[in-house]
């Protein structure tokens, strides 16, 4: 246990937290995803690059105003990175600082200036120095794009904002910046007043020229690209259009269609239309100003989830919408042409645990199974970072309510479990109304014809008051046959029930089998919390308050029980050679209990864990509370796991197995995935940043690694295979060099390995390439090979005579500067080679 562990965001983090952007040629879409930036191909829908390197959440991605083939990304780690997104390489990294402070400042966003190719604006949180009026506030700064010579930037505004501005937008051809500062106002910053100082702000006191009061809470805004106009969306569904915002006499008018709060607004690049979206899952297109009547609207309905962000391409031919279910839709000609779906989020579970069913591993496909769309389970591929499908469990339709405060109740999936081979799945769903509750347990079998799970048994109210836990087990019965058993634990009836599959054709189901309850059990009228089967299925452990009971699942007979001082939170059997141990987590301690010796093996006092998870392939097990984690060993060792700031309120965890793992150091056979109540998916990984998979290389590293990858072999067999592979590559390279010429081949390889941002001028490349082609392309090894193949060749003197017996005239006179051969004399092998070389020179 020498390796330090930490928790980081998984690659499945939300792709809709911030607005995505579209490349100028409309080939790529870029979006923030946790600590990374993902680059998608709009045509294929695949993720072509993942730009990794930030150590904290990425807050924005912006095209370099001076080079549209580069992007800038900002992060809470206090850095701004410049990337070549087409090649997927890092160009450089800059740490912005101000007020002569050496501490990196968290960057909360970047914004481009229209018609300005040299500068951009970014938002930082000041650390509070001697020159600042207020400490710990937020400020806008203007900075040049020449990040190699980054200097201290000046503030745009003279007043520090206490709250983080939201929905920042720049308009009026770069003359002003608008942002929502508080719950009842929005501010406008004049970027031109004061010349180059850029420190003036629009407000109504000595420092502020104008603050516009709104009738309802503002939720979003958008600035017109060429006019002094700002559109503000409100919580009541209205949209206020403010004009002449750079003066004290600003006027406004309102339009309305949305019944629920407006979440996003965006003017088209030419300013003729205004796009809006909200909880109705409809994209609305409004005419603006002199371009038409605002009452004229176009609708794109049934987008599937509330619209969180709207953006468009520069030529106004492509619209992009981000949705609260973690999907991005590309709209062309008012038709959805492409969908990018990340890990699905249930947008109806606001304020609740998004993954209430926890993190589950499906052994057949190796996918993570979590709550997806309302009433669905999503199967997410970890190897490909793509959503496989959403399985409808409940079978209900959902509609939005008349207000956010009166949303319709919907059925939620609370529990999921799979058999070891993935042939069966159990789900528990629950609906809670004002006067009644419904609970159903469904069992599904895997249909190989449809490659999906099909409903087999539907059980209404398996327990009174709901189900707290379900577990499958492959048990070996008395006749040595494998029997599938299921245990369910009631949350209110203080009982557990054992279920077994029975063969029956009476119900006419496709599988020819169904499930029935076999027995039930309880202990001293104590609350039943959870149950677990041992590795071989011969022992059933059931937790009753502070008592741990062990049962024979075939006879439903209590074998033994022991009481602890405090309530038990979790209990897990160890696997493999440590199958005789059971790990127990209480409110204050973690205990490793030896079932054979019936005594404590180890006890870690003062360690509070809410749940445990056991590694199926080693003697380690992990324990987690809401904000802490520990790794334990059956040999008595324990170490803590570092928790970053974004890893909070951990609810469930599960080990996953990678069937496609290799011997490469970055290929991991198994990992621990965690889910939080905020809807984030986390992974336990090595603390060393170098062990993080696929860290995006720099331009120089990419050029070096394209031919020779730093691949560390782990086994003697891998070293042997790698040596043979290197030798084969060298042999094939030598053959290619012998055919093409060494100089020309090396030049072509250098051109292919060099990034486009570091490529020299085309004149230099053309001159060097033509010069390499004019060199001799017949190596000595080739000449020697020709000599060996013709060692037995002889030419008769009669071949040099015609039918009349007259010697033929040689094609080339004095080929070797030797006397002419007389008739009847045999030619030497050197004569033939000299003739061939001379003929090649003539050709």
Tab-separated table of N, CA and C in Angstrom, residues 91-207:
chain	number	residue	atom	x	y	z
A	91	UNK	N	-0.137	23.580	-26.631
A	91	UNK	CA	0.884	24.503	-27.119
A	91	UNK	C	1.622	25.147	-25.955
A	92	UNK	N	0.905	25.777	-25.050
A	92	UNK	CA	1.552	26.365	-23.881
A	92	UNK	C	0.522	26.588	-22.788
A	93	UNK	N	1.018	26.902	-21.603
A	93	UNK	CA	0.199	27.133	-20.409
A	93	UNK	C	0.628	28.441	-19.766
A	94	UNK	N	-0.350	29.225	-19.340
A	94	UNK	CA	-0.076	30.505	-18.700
A	94	UNK	C	-0.876	30.595	-17.409
A	95	UNK	N	-0.262	31.183	-16.396
A	95	UNK	CA	-0.921	31.402	-15.116
A	95	UNK	C	-1.191	32.891	-14.954
A	96	UNK	N	-2.420	33.361	-15.091
A	96	UNK	CA	-2.697	34.793	-14.951
A	96	UNK	C	-2.554	35.250	-13.509
A	97	UNK	N	-1.994	36.425	-13.341
A	97	UNK	CA	-1.832	37.022	-12.023
A	97	UNK	C	-2.125	38.508	-12.112
A	98	UNK	N	-2.496	39.083	-10.999
A	98	UNK	CA	-2.751	40.512	-10.932
A	98	UNK	C	-2.424	41.009	-9.536
A	99	UNK	N	-2.363	42.326	-9.390
A	99	UNK	CA	-2.086	42.962	-8.097
A	99	UNK	C	-0.755	42.495	-7.509
A	100	UNK	N	0.191	42.158	-8.412
A	100	UNK	CA	1.517	41.704	-7.977
A	100	UNK	C	1.419	40.517	-7.034
A	101	UNK	N	0.451	39.661	-7.288
A	101	UNK	CA	0.257	38.486	-6.439
A	101	UNK	C	0.890	37.279	-7.094
A	102	UNK	N	1.583	36.472	-6.313
A	102	UNK	CA	2.216	35.258	-6.821
A	102	UNK	C	1.297	34.055	-6.746
A	103	UNK	N	0.121	34.214	-6.182
A	103	UNK	CA	-0.814	33.109	-6.030
A	103	UNK	C	-1.655	32.977	-7.304
A	104	UNK	N	-1.757	31.779	-7.891
A	104	UNK	CA	-2.606	31.613	-9.070
A	104	UNK	C	-4.061	31.944	-8.742
A	105	UNK	N	-4.715	32.603	-9.675
A	105	UNK	CA	-6.091	33.035	-9.487
A	105	UNK	C	-7.020	32.133	-10.284
A	106	UNK	N	-8.099	31.702	-9.661
A	106	UNK	CA	-9.073	30.859	-10.364
A	106	UNK	C	-9.739	31.659	-11.468
A	107	UNK	N	-9.805	31.089	-12.666
A	107	UNK	CA	-10.401	31.742	-13.825
A	107	UNK	C	-11.790	31.150	-14.024
A	108	UNK	N	-12.814	32.008	-13.998
A	108	UNK	CA	-14.193	31.557	-14.058
A	108	UNK	C	-14.819	31.708	-15.439
A	109	UNK	N	-14.091	32.224	-16.404
A	109	UNK	CA	-14.649	32.337	-17.740
A	109	UNK	C	-13.807	33.226	-18.628
A	110	UNK	N	-13.936	33.026	-19.952
A	110	UNK	CA	-13.272	33.858	-20.958
A	110	UNK	C	-14.305	34.264	-22.005
A	111	UNK	N	-14.123	35.475	-22.559
A	111	UNK	CA	-15.100	36.032	-23.489
A	111	UNK	C	-14.341	36.766	-24.591
A	112	UNK	N	-14.732	36.511	-25.843
A	112	UNK	CA	-14.047	37.134	-26.970
A	112	UNK	C	-14.636	38.498	-27.275
A	113	UNK	N	-13.804	39.355	-27.850
A	113	UNK	CA	-14.184	40.703	-28.241
A	113	UNK	C	-14.378	40.735	-29.751
A	114	UNK	N	-15.579	41.066	-30.244
A	114	UNK	CA	-15.794	41.141	-31.696
A	114	UNK	C	-14.873	42.181	-32.331
A	115	UNK	N	-14.386	41.863	-33.521
A	115	UNK	CA	-13.529	42.761	-34.302
A	115	UNK	C	-12.211	43.079	-33.600
A	116	UNK	N	-11.819	42.264	-32.653
A	116	UNK	CA	-10.542	42.449	-31.966
A	116	UNK	C	-9.802	41.114	-31.971
A	117	UNK	N	-8.740	41.032	-32.762
A	117	UNK	CA	-7.982	39.794	-32.913
A	117	UNK	C	-6.797	39.699	-31.956
A	118	UNK	N	-6.647	40.678	-31.073
A	118	UNK	CA	-5.469	40.693	-30.215
A	118	UNK	C	-5.785	40.545	-28.735
A	119	UNK	N	-7.061	40.676	-28.339
A	119	UNK	CA	-7.385	40.672	-26.918
A	119	UNK	C	-8.601	39.797	-26.651
A	120	UNK	N	-8.734	39.419	-25.397
A	120	UNK	CA	-9.927	38.754	-24.897
A	120	UNK	C	-10.098	39.137	-23.432
A	121	UNK	N	-11.271	38.895	-22.890
A	121	UNK	CA	-11.601	39.242	-21.511
A	121	UNK	C	-11.796	37.958	-20.713
A	122	UNK	N	-11.299	37.967	-19.482
A	122	UNK	CA	-11.509	36.811	-18.615
A	122	UNK	C	-11.900	37.295	-17.223
A	123	UNK	N	-12.552	36.405	-16.485
A	123	UNK	CA	-13.096	36.698	-15.155
A	123	UNK	C	-12.316	35.912	-14.119
A	124	UNK	N	-11.814	36.592	-13.110
A	124	UNK	CA	-11.012	35.948	-12.065
A	124	UNK	C	-11.565	36.314	-10.697
A	125	UNK	N	-11.158	35.545	-9.723
A	125	UNK	CA	-11.464	35.845	-8.328
A	125	UNK	C	-10.204	36.350	-7.670
A	126	UNK	N	-10.248	37.587	-7.207
A	126	UNK	CA	-9.065	38.202	-6.622
A	126	UNK	C	-8.790	37.628	-5.244
A	127	UNK	N	-7.505	37.556	-4.921
A	127	UNK	CA	-7.106	37.048	-3.613
A	127	UNK	C	-7.116	38.123	-2.553
A	128	UNK	N	-7.212	39.392	-2.965
A	128	UNK	CA	-7.264	40.482	-1.990
A	128	UNK	C	-5.900	40.949	-1.584
A	129	UNK	N	-5.371	41.967	-2.276
A	129	UNK	CA	-4.056	42.503	-1.945
A	129	UNK	C	-4.156	43.861	-1.300
A	130	UNK	N	-3.020	44.518	-1.151
A	130	UNK	CA	-2.999	45.826	-0.497
A	130	UNK	C	-3.667	46.892	-1.363
A	131	UNK	N	-3.654	46.684	-2.701
A	131	UNK	CA	-4.206	47.690	-3.590
A	131	UNK	C	-5.682	47.478	-3.879
A	132	UNK	N	-6.307	46.439	-3.364
A	132	UNK	CA	-7.709	46.161	-3.645
A	132	UNK	C	-8.585	46.748	-2.564
A	133	UNK	N	-9.710	47.288	-2.992
A	133	UNK	CA	-10.637	47.879	-2.046
A	133	UNK	C	-11.393	46.826	-1.260
A	134	UNK	N	-11.748	45.731	-1.923
A	134	UNK	CA	-12.507	44.679	-1.271
A	134	UNK	C	-11.798	43.359	-1.525
A	135	UNK	N	-11.759	42.517	-0.542
A	135	UNK	CA	-11.042	41.262	-0.655
A	135	UNK	C	-11.987	40.140	-1.061
A	136	UNK	N	-11.403	39.186	-1.797
A	136	UNK	CA	-12.159	38.005	-2.169
A	136	UNK	C	-13.294	38.257	-3.131
A	137	UNK	N	-13.158	39.220	-4.050
A	137	UNK	CA	-14.208	39.516	-5.010
A	137	UNK	C	-13.869	39.011	-6.401
A	138	UNK	N	-14.710	39.400	-7.372
A	138	UNK	CA	-14.562	38.969	-8.754
A	138	UNK	C	-14.334	40.194	-9.617
A	139	UNK	N	-13.432	40.067	-10.612
A	139	UNK	CA	-13.084	41.180	-11.479
A	139	UNK	C	-12.954	40.696	-12.917
A	140	UNK	N	-13.253	41.587	-13.863
A	140	UNK	CA	-13.034	41.349	-15.287
A	140	UNK	C	-11.703	41.979	-15.685
A	141	UNK	N	-10.923	41.245	-16.491
A	141	UNK	CA	-9.639	41.742	-16.978
A	141	UNK	C	-9.572	41.548	-18.487
A	142	UNK	N	-8.822	42.452	-19.133
A	142	UNK	CA	-8.592	42.369	-20.568
A	142	UNK	C	-7.131	42.022	-20.806
A	143	UNK	N	-6.906	41.022	-21.675
A	143	UNK	CA	-5.557	40.496	-21.840
A	143	UNK	C	-5.276	40.239	-23.314
A	144	UNK	N	-4.000	40.385	-23.693
A	144	UNK	CA	-3.581	40.085	-25.048
A	144	UNK	C	-3.496	38.584	-25.251
A	145	UNK	N	-3.658	38.148	-26.503
A	145	UNK	CA	-3.609	36.720	-26.801
A	145	UNK	C	-2.193	36.210	-26.905
A	146	UNK	N	-1.180	37.099	-26.891
A	146	UNK	CA	0.205	36.660	-26.918
A	146	UNK	C	0.579	36.128	-25.546
A	147	UNK	N	0.236	34.865	-25.304
A	147	UNK	CA	0.367	34.283	-23.976
A	147	UNK	C	1.814	33.953	-23.621
A	148	UNK	N	2.733	33.970	-24.608
A	148	UNK	CA	4.125	33.686	-24.271
A	148	UNK	C	4.726	34.805	-23.427
A	149	UNK	N	4.275	36.036	-23.649
A	149	UNK	CA	4.795	37.186	-22.903
A	149	UNK	C	3.677	37.807	-22.092
A	150	UNK	N	3.028	36.998	-21.274
A	150	UNK	CA	1.887	37.456	-20.480
A	150	UNK	C	2.372	38.432	-19.407
A	151	UNK	N	1.707	39.561	-19.359
A	151	UNK	CA	2.020	40.564	-18.349
A	151	UNK	C	0.813	40.773	-17.457
A	152	UNK	N	1.008	41.483	-16.355
A	152	UNK	CA	-0.088	41.758	-15.435
A	152	UNK	C	-1.143	42.606	-16.121
A	153	UNK	N	-2.407	42.172	-16.069
A	153	UNK	CA	-3.487	42.843	-16.772
A	153	UNK	C	-4.153	43.867	-15.866
A	154	UNK	N	-4.816	44.840	-16.496
A	154	UNK	CA	-5.548	45.865	-15.763
A	154	UNK	C	-6.995	45.438	-15.603
A	155	UNK	N	-7.610	45.951	-14.544
A	155	UNK	CA	-9.010	45.675	-14.301
A	155	UNK	C	-9.873	46.518	-15.231
A	156	UNK	N	-10.999	45.934	-15.663
A	156	UNK	CA	-11.960	46.686	-16.455
A	156	UNK	C	-12.803	47.566	-15.549
A	157	UNK	N	-13.271	47.026	-14.436
A	157	UNK	CA	-14.119	47.756	-13.508
A	157	UNK	C	-13.317	48.177	-12.286
A	158	UNK	N	-13.736	49.244	-11.650
A	158	UNK	CA	-13.055	49.738	-10.463
A	158	UNK	C	-13.622	49.163	-9.181
A	159	UNK	N	-14.749	48.478	-9.256
A	159	UNK	CA	-15.381	47.929	-8.064
A	159	UNK	C	-15.330	46.418	-8.090
A	160	UNK	N	-14.984	45.840	-6.966
A	160	UNK	CA	-14.948	44.394	-6.859
A	160	UNK	C	-16.355	43.860	-6.628
A	161	UNK	N	-16.734	42.853	-7.423
A	161	UNK	CA	-18.056	42.243	-7.297
A	161	UNK	C	-17.996	41.140	-6.244
A	162	UNK	N	-18.905	41.197	-5.296
A	162	UNK	CA	-18.904	40.229	-4.213
A	162	UNK	C	-19.431	38.876	-4.650
A	163	UNK	N	-20.356	38.868	-5.631
A	163	UNK	CA	-20.938	37.623	-6.116
A	163	UNK	C	-20.426	37.320	-7.516
A	164	UNK	N	-20.404	36.051	-7.826
A	164	UNK	CA	-19.923	35.619	-9.133
A	164	UNK	C	-20.930	36.010	-10.209
A	165	UNK	N	-20.541	36.812	-11.199
A	165	UNK	CA	-21.473	37.167	-12.271
A	165	UNK	C	-21.872	35.934	-13.080
A	166	UNK	N	-23.085	35.974	-13.588
A	166	UNK	CA	-23.580	34.864	-14.398
A	166	UNK	C	-24.097	35.391	-15.719
A	167	UNK	N	-24.052	34.531	-16.736
A	167	UNK	CA	-24.572	34.846	-18.068
A	167	UNK	C	-23.955	36.137	-18.595
A	168	UNK	N	-22.624	36.135	-18.696
A	168	UNK	CA	-21.895	37.289	-19.212
A	168	UNK	C	-21.980	37.290	-20.730
A	169	UNK	N	-22.190	38.480	-21.318
A	169	UNK	CA	-22.299	38.598	-22.766
A	169	UNK	C	-21.719	39.934	-23.199
A	170	UNK	N	-21.021	39.951	-24.337
A	170	UNK	CA	-20.401	41.152	-24.896
A	170	UNK	C	-21.134	41.511	-26.184
A	171	UNK	N	-21.497	42.777	-26.340
A	171	UNK	CA	-22.237	43.219	-27.519
A	171	UNK	C	-21.823	44.597	-27.966
A	172	UNK	N	-22.626	45.134	-28.901
A	172	UNK	CA	-22.333	46.464	-29.438
A	172	UNK	C	-20.999	46.538	-30.127
A	173	UNK	N	-20.641	45.503	-30.903
A	173	UNK	CA	-19.344	45.435	-31.584
A	173	UNK	C	-18.182	45.562	-30.600
A	174	UNK	N	-18.358	44.980	-29.421
A	174	UNK	CA	-17.310	44.990	-28.414
A	174	UNK	C	-17.264	46.238	-27.578
A	175	UNK	N	-18.334	47.027	-27.568
A	175	UNK	CA	-18.320	48.284	-26.826
A	175	UNK	C	-18.783	48.131	-25.384
A	176	UNK	N	-19.503	47.075	-25.044
A	176	UNK	CA	-19.975	46.927	-23.669
A	176	UNK	C	-20.062	45.454	-23.301
A	177	UNK	N	-20.099	45.221	-22.002
A	177	UNK	CA	-20.230	43.876	-21.425
A	177	UNK	C	-21.392	43.899	-20.444
A	178	UNK	N	-22.281	42.946	-20.569
A	178	UNK	CA	-23.442	42.842	-19.683
A	178	UNK	C	-23.350	41.553	-18.883
A	179	UNK	N	-23.771	41.619	-17.611
A	179	UNK	CA	-23.707	40.448	-16.739
A	179	UNK	C	-24.735	40.596	-15.634
A	180	UNK	N	-25.250	39.466	-15.180
A	180	UNK	CA	-26.163	39.438	-14.038
A	180	UNK	C	-25.322	39.340	-12.770
A	181	UNK	N	-25.451	40.347	-11.902
A	181	UNK	CA	-24.632	40.415	-10.698
A	181	UNK	C	-25.396	39.926	-9.478
A	182	UNK	N	-26.661	40.276	-9.361
A	182	UNK	CA	-27.444	39.913	-8.186
A	182	UNK	C	-28.791	39.363	-8.628
A	183	UNK	N	-29.659	39.113	-7.672
A	183	UNK	CA	-30.944	38.471	-7.954
A	183	UNK	C	-31.990	39.415	-8.503
A	184	UNK	N	-31.702	40.738	-8.532
A	184	UNK	CA	-32.726	41.670	-9.007
A	184	UNK	C	-32.170	42.753	-9.912
A	185	UNK	N	-30.983	42.548	-10.467
A	185	UNK	CA	-30.407	43.561	-11.343
A	185	UNK	C	-29.372	42.938	-12.251
A	186	UNK	N	-29.048	43.675	-13.318
A	186	UNK	CA	-27.935	43.295	-14.171
A	186	UNK	C	-27.140	44.549	-14.488
A	187	UNK	N	-25.851	44.406	-14.686
A	187	UNK	CA	-24.945	45.541	-14.884
A	187	UNK	C	-24.420	45.557	-16.305
A	188	UNK	N	-24.085	46.740	-16.775
A	188	UNK	CA	-23.501	46.938	-18.096
A	188	UNK	C	-22.174	47.657	-17.923
A	189	UNK	N	-21.096	47.102	-18.456
A	189	UNK	CA	-19.756	47.683	-18.365
A	189	UNK	C	-19.406	48.300	-19.711
A	190	UNK	N	-19.051	49.588	-19.708
A	190	UNK	CA	-18.623	50.278	-20.920
A	190	UNK	C	-17.154	49.976	-21.159
A	191	UNK	N	-16.852	49.268	-22.238
A	191	UNK	CA	-15.476	48.861	-22.515
A	191	UNK	C	-14.689	49.911	-23.283
A	192	UNK	N	-15.346	50.952	-23.797
A	192	UNK	CA	-14.675	51.965	-24.595
A	192	UNK	C	-14.442	53.265	-23.840
A	193	UNK	N	-15.262	53.577	-22.871
A	193	UNK	CA	-15.148	54.849	-22.161
A	193	UNK	C	-13.855	54.882	-21.354
A	194	UNK	N	-13.121	55.969	-21.522
A	194	UNK	CA	-11.862	56.112	-20.805
A	194	UNK	C	-10.653	55.721	-21.612
A	195	UNK	N	-10.817	55.490	-22.888
A	195	UNK	CA	-9.683	55.185	-23.755
A	195	UNK	C	-9.122	53.811	-23.482
A	196	UNK	N	-7.800	53.747	-23.278
A	196	UNK	CA	-7.130	52.464	-23.096
A	196	UNK	C	-7.157	51.972	-21.656
A	197	UNK	N	-7.653	52.781	-20.740
A	197	UNK	CA	-7.645	52.362	-19.336
A	197	UNK	C	-8.594	51.209	-19.097
A	198	UNK	N	-9.757	51.174	-19.784
A	198	UNK	CA	-10.709	50.073	-19.695
A	198	UNK	C	-11.110	49.782	-18.252
A	199	UNK	N	-11.285	50.834	-17.461
A	199	UNK	CA	-11.646	50.665	-16.057
A	199	UNK	C	-12.970	51.350	-15.720
A	200	UNK	N	-13.719	51.755	-16.699
A	200	UNK	CA	-14.983	52.444	-16.455
A	200	UNK	C	-16.136	51.462	-16.515
A	201	UNK	N	-17.129	51.710	-15.693
A	201	UNK	CA	-18.267	50.827	-15.625
A	201	UNK	C	-19.562	51.631	-15.642
A	202	UNK	N	-20.613	51.084	-16.207
A	202	UNK	CA	-21.903	51.755	-16.299
A	202	UNK	C	-22.654	51.551	-15.001
A	203	UNK	N	-22.955	52.644	-14.244
A	203	UNK	CA	-23.707	52.594	-12.992
A	203	UNK	C	-24.212	53.983	-12.681
A	204	UNK	N	-24.952	54.220	-11.582
A	204	UNK	CA	-25.590	55.491	-11.301
A	204	UNK	C	-24.989	56.246	-10.130
A	205	UNK	N	-23.851	55.798	-9.586
A	205	UNK	CA	-23.177	56.581	-8.564
A	205	UNK	C	-21.862	57.105	-9.136
A	206	UNK	N	-20.936	57.461	-8.305
A	206	UNK	CA	-19.699	58.057	-8.787
A	206	UNK	C	-18.894	57.110	-9.663
A	207	UNK	N	-19.025	55.837	-9.442
A	207	UNK	CA	-18.271	54.865	-10.226
A	207	UNK	C	-19.154	54.091	-11.199
